[in-house]
C-alpha positions as a Python dict, from the first residue, in 0.01 Angstrom:
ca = {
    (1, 'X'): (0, 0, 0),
    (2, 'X'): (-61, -50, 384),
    (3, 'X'): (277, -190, 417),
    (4, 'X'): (452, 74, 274),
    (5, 'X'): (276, 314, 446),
    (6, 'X'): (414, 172, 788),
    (7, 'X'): (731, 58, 622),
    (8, 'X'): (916, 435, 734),
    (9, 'X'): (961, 453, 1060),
    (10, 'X'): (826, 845, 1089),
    (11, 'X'): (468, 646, 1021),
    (12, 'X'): (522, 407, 1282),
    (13, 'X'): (641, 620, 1570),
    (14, 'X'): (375, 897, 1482),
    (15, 'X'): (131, 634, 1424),
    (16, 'X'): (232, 506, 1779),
    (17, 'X'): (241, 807, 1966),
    (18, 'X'): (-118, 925, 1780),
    (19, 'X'): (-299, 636, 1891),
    (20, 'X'): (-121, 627, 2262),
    (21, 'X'): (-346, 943, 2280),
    (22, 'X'): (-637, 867, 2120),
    (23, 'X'): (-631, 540, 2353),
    (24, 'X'): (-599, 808, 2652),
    (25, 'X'): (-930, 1010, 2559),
    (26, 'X'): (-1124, 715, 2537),
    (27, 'X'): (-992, 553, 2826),
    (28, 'X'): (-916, 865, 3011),
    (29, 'X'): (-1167, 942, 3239),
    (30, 'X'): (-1234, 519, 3389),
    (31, 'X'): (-857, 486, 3382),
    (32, 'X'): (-876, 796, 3655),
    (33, 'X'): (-1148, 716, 3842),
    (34, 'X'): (-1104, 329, 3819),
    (35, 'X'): (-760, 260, 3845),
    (36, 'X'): (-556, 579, 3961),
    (37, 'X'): (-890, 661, 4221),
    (38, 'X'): (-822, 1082, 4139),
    (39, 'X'): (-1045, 1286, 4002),
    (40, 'X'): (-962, 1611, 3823),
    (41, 'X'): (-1195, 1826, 4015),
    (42, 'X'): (-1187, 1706, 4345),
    (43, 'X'): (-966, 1978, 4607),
    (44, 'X'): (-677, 1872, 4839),
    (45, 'X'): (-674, 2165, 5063),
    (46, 'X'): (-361, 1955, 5247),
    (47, 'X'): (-181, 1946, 4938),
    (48, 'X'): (-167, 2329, 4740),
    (49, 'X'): (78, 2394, 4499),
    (50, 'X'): (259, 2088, 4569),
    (51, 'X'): (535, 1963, 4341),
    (52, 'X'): (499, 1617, 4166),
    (53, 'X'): (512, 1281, 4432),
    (54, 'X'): (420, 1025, 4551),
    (55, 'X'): (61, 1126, 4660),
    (56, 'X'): (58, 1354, 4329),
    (57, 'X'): (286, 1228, 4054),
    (58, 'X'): (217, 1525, 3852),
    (59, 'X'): (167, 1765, 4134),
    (60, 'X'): (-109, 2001, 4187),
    (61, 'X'): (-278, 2322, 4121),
    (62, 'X'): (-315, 2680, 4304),
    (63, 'X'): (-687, 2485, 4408),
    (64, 'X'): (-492, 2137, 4489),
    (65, 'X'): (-675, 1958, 4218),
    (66, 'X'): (-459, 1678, 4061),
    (67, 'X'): (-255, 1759, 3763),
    (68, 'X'): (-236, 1384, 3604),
    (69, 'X'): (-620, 1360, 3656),
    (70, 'X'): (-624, 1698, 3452),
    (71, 'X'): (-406, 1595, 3220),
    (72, 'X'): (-573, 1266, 3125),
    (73, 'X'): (-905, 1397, 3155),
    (74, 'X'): (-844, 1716, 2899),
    (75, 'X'): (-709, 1483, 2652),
    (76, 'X'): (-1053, 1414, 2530),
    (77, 'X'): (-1302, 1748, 2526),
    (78, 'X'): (-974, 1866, 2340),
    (79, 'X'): (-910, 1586, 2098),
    (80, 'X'): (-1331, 1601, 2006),
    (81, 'X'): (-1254, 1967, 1940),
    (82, 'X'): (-1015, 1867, 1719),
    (83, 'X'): (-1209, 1565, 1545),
    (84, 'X'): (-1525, 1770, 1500),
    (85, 'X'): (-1298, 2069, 1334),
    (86, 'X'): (-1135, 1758, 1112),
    (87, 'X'): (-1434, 1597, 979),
    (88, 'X'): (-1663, 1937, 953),
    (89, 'X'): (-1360, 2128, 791),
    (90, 'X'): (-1234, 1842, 553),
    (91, 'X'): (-1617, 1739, 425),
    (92, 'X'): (-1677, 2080, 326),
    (93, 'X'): (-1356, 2135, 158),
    (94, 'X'): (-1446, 1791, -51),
    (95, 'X'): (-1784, 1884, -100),
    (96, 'X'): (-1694, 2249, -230),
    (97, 'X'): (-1369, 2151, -415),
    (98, 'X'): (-1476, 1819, -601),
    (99, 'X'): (-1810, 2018, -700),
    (100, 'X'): (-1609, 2318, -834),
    (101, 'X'): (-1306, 2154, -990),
    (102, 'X'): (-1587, 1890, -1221),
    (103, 'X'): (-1882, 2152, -1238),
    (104, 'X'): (-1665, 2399, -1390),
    (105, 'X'): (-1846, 2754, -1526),
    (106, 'X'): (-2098, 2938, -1315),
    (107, 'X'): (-2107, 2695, -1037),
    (108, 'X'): (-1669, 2703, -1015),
    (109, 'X'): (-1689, 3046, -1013),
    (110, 'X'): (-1956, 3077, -787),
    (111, 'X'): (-1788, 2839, -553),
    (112, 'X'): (-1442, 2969, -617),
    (113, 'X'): (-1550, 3327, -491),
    (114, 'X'): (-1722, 3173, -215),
    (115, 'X'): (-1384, 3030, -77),
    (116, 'X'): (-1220, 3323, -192),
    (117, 'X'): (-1463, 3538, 89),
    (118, 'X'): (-1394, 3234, 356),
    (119, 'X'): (-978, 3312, 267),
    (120, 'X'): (-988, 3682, 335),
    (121, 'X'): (-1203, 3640, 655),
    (122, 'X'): (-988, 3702, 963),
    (123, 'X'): (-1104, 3380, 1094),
    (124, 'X'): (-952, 3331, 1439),
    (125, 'X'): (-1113, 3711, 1483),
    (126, 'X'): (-1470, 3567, 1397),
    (127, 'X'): (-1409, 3215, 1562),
    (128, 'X'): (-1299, 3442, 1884),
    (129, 'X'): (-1607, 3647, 1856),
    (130, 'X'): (-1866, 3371, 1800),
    (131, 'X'): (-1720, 3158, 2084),
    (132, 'X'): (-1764, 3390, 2318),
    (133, 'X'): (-2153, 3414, 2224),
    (134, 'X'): (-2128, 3028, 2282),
    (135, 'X'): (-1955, 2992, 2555),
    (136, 'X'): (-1987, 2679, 2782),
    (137, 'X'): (-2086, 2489, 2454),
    (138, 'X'): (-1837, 2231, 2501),
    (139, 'X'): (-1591, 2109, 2290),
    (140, 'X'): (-1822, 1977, 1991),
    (141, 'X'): (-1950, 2342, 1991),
    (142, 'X'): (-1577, 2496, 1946),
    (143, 'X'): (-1532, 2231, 1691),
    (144, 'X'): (-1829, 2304, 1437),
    (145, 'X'): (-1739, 2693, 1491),
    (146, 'X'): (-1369, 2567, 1377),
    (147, 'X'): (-1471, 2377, 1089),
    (148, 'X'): (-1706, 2629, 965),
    (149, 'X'): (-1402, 2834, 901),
    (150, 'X'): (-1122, 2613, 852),
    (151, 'X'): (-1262, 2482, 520),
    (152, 'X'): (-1105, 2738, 259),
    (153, 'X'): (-735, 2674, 245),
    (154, 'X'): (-796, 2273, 168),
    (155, 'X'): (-1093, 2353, -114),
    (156, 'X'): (-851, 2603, -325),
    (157, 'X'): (-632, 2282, -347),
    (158, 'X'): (-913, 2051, -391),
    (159, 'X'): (-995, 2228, -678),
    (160, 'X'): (-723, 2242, -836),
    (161, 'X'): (-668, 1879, -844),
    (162, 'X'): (-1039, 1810, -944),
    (163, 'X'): (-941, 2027, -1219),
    (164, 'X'): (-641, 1856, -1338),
    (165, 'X'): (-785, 1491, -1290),
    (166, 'X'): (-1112, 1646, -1503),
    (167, 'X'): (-930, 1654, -1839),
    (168, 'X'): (-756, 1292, -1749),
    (169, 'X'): (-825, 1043, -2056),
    (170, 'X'): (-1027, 809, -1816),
    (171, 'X'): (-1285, 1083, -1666),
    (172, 'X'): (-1299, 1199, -2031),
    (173, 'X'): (-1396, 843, -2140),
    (174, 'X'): (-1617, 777, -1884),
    (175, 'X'): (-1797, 1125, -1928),
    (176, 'X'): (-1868, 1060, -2277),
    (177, 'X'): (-2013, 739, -2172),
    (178, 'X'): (-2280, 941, -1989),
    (179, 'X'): (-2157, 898, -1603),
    (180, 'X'): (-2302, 1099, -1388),
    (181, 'X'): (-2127, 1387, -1195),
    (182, 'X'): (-2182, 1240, -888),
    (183, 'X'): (-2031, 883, -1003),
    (184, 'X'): (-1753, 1078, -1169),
    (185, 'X'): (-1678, 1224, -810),
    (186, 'X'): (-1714, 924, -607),
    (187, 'X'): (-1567, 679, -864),
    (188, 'X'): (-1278, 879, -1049),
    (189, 'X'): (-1192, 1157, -894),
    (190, 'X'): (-1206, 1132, -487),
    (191, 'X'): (-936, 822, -520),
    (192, 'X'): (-707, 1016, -645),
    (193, 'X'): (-741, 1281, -402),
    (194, 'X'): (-719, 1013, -86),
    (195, 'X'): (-373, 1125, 5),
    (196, 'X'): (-426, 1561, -2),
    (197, 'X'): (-812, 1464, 151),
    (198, 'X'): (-605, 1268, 419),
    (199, 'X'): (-321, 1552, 500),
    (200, 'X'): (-597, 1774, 520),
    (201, 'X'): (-783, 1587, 766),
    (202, 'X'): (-477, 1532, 949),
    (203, 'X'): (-403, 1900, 950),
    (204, 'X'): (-738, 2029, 1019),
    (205, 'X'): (-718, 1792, 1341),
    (206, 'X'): (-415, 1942, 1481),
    (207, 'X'): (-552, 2272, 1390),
    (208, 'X'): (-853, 2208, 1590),
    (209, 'X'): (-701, 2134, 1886),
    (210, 'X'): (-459, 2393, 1891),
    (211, 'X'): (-752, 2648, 1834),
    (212, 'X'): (-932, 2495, 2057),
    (213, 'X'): (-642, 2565, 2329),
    (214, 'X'): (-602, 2919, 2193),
    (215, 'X'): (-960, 2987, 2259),
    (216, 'X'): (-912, 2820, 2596),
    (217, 'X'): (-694, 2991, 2691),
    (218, 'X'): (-811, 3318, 2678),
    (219, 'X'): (-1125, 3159, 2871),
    (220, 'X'): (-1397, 3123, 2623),
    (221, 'X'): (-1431, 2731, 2668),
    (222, 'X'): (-1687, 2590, 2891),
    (223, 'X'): (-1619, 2605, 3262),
    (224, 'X'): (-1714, 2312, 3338),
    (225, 'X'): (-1474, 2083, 3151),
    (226, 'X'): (-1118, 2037, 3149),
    (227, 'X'): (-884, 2084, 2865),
    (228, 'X'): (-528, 2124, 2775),
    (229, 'X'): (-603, 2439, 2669),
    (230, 'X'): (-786, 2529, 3042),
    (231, 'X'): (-550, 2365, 3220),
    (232, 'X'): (-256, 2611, 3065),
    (233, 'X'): (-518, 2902, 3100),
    (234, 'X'): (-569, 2838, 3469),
    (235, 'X'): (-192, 2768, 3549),
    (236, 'X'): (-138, 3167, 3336),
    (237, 'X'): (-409, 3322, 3593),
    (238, 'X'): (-294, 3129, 3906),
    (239, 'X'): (99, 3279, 3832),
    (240, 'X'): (229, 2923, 3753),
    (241, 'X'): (550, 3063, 3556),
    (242, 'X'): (616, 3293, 3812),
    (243, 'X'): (576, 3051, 4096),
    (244, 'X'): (823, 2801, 3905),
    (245, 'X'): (471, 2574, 3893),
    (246, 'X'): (619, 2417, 3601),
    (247, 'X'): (430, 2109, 3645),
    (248, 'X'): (102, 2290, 3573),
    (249, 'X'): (114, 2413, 3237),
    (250, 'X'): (429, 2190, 3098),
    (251, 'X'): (258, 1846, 3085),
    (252, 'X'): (-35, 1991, 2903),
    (253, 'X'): (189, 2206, 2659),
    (254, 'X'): (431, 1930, 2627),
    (255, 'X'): (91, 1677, 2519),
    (256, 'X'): (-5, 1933, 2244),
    (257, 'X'): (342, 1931, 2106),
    (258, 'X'): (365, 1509, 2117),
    (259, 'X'): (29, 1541, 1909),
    (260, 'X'): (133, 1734, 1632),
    (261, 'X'): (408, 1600, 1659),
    (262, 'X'): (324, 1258, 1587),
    (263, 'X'): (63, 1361, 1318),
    (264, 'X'): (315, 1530, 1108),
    (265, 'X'): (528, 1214, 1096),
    (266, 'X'): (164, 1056, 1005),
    (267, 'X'): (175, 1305, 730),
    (268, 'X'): (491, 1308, 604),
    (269, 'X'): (449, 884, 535),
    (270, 'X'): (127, 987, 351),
    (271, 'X'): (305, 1270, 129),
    (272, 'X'): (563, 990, 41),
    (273, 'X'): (298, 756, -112),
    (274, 'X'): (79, 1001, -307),
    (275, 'X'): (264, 1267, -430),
    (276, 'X'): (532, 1036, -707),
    (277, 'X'): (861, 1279, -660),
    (278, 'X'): (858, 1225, -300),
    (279, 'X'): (796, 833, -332),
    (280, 'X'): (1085, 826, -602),
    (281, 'X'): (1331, 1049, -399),
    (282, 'X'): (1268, 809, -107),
    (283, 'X'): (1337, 493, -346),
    (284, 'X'): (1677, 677, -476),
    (285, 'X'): (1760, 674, -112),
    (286, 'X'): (1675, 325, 7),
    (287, 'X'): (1878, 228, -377),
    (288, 'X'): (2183, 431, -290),
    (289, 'X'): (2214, 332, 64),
    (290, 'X'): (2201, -49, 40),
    (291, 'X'): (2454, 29, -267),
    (292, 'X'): (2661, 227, -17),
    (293, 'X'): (2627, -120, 215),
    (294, 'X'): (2748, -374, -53),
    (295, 'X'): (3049, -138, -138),
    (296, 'X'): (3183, -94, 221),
    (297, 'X'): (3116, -485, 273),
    (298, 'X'): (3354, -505, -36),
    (299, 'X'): (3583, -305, 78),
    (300, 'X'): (3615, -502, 443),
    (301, 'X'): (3684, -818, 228),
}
């Protein structure tokens, strides 16, 4: 199954690009301060607004702080964002789905209007309004208030498989057998559900991270670190698109992009293997193409 995950080559370039980054947040901050020698808050007074160089390959702000060290720096307090969103989000969803889909009766309905509330919430509004009680939390902070919200969508589609995979002959067998719930989850159902739990993790992650810039960027992260999202919120209040600053808030926009980006390829590889139409459309393709091959080979001879 591995290698026909990475057989397409949208898995392999967003699996590529995905990990480029996730190599960048964890080796960010050394690579800046142990190979490059900048730092993303120290000031060049001498150097203000400068275009990208020699001195500055990514030029510098309205302050004169470097824009690369930004930029490699931010990667991680936003990518955590995102992770913390991922996991918090996607557990919850499994936890509420899985329960509600096998439980069925007072606890699905229970749980089902639960998500149901968490659906109609306006939940950038309350995300917006609790993040500015916690501001200067840090990224993890932004995260859990992300997750906390970001559950619903996923659980409604959770359940809905749980629900179809609960009538299956083999959870029926093993039900009348006397398996518990809980091995019923673990064992039988939550296999099944490895691609949507994955998309959804996926998803979430992006999601996180583009919240986390949205709420950056109208200046309710933490002041003290540096994010893609504060780095585009800084270059907005220091006039960078009027200025024609476009190396301030480009590379950081431009980073966001890459990562979702490359994560929808991720997803789109994992959609191919676990949901059967997909996976047979893509075989009817691969089928007709080589036939299209052997036929124009005929046709030189």
């Amino acid at each position: 199954m591995v290698l026909r995950f990475l057989s397409g080559w949208k898995v392999r370039a967003g699996l590529t690009v995905f990990l480029l980054f996730c190599l960048l947040a964890l080796l960010g901050p050394w690579f800046c301060s142990s190979v490059l020698h900048i730092s993303p808050t120290a000031l060049d007074v001498d150097s203000v607004s400068t275009p990208p160089s020699a001195g500055h390959l990514l030029g510098t702000t309205a302050s004169g702080q470097d824009v690369l060290a930004q930029l490699i720096t931010g990667a991680r307090q936003s990518m955590i964002a995102g992770l913390v969103a991922s996991v918090l989000g996607t557990s919850i969803a499994v936890l509420v789905g899985v329960t509600a889909g096998l439980a069925g009766g007072v606890v699905d309905s229970v749980l089902t209007a639960l998500t149901n509330v968490f659906l109609t919430m306006p939940a950038f509004a309350l995300i917006f309004v609790i993040s500015g009680y916690t501001q200067g939390g840090g990224p993890v902070v932004i995260g859990i208030i992300i997750g906390i919200f970001g559950w619903a969508g996923g659980t409604r589609a959770l359940r809905s498989q749980t629900l179809s995979l609960r009538n299956r002959d083999f959870v029926v067998a093993m039900r009348m057998l006397g398996e518990s719930r809980v091995r019923l989850a673990l064992v039988e159902v939550l296999p099944h559900l490895i691609g949507w739990i994955s998309a959804m993790f996926l998803g979430g992650f992006v999601g996180g991270v583009l919240a986390e810039a949205g709420l950056a960027f109208l200046g309710l992260s933490s002041a003290s670190t540096v994010s893609w999202g504060s780095m585009i919120s800084e270059a907005q209040q220091g006039n960078a698109l009027l200025g024609g600053m476009w190396w301030w808030f480009a590379p950081p926009g431009l980073c966001i992009a890459l990562l979702g980006a490359s994560v929808t390829l991720v997803n789109f590889g994992i959609d191919e293997i676990s949901n059967p139409r997909l996976r047979n459309a893509r075989r009817t393709l691969v089928r007709r193409a080589r036939q299209a091959a052997v036929k124009g080979a005929d046709s030189d001879e």
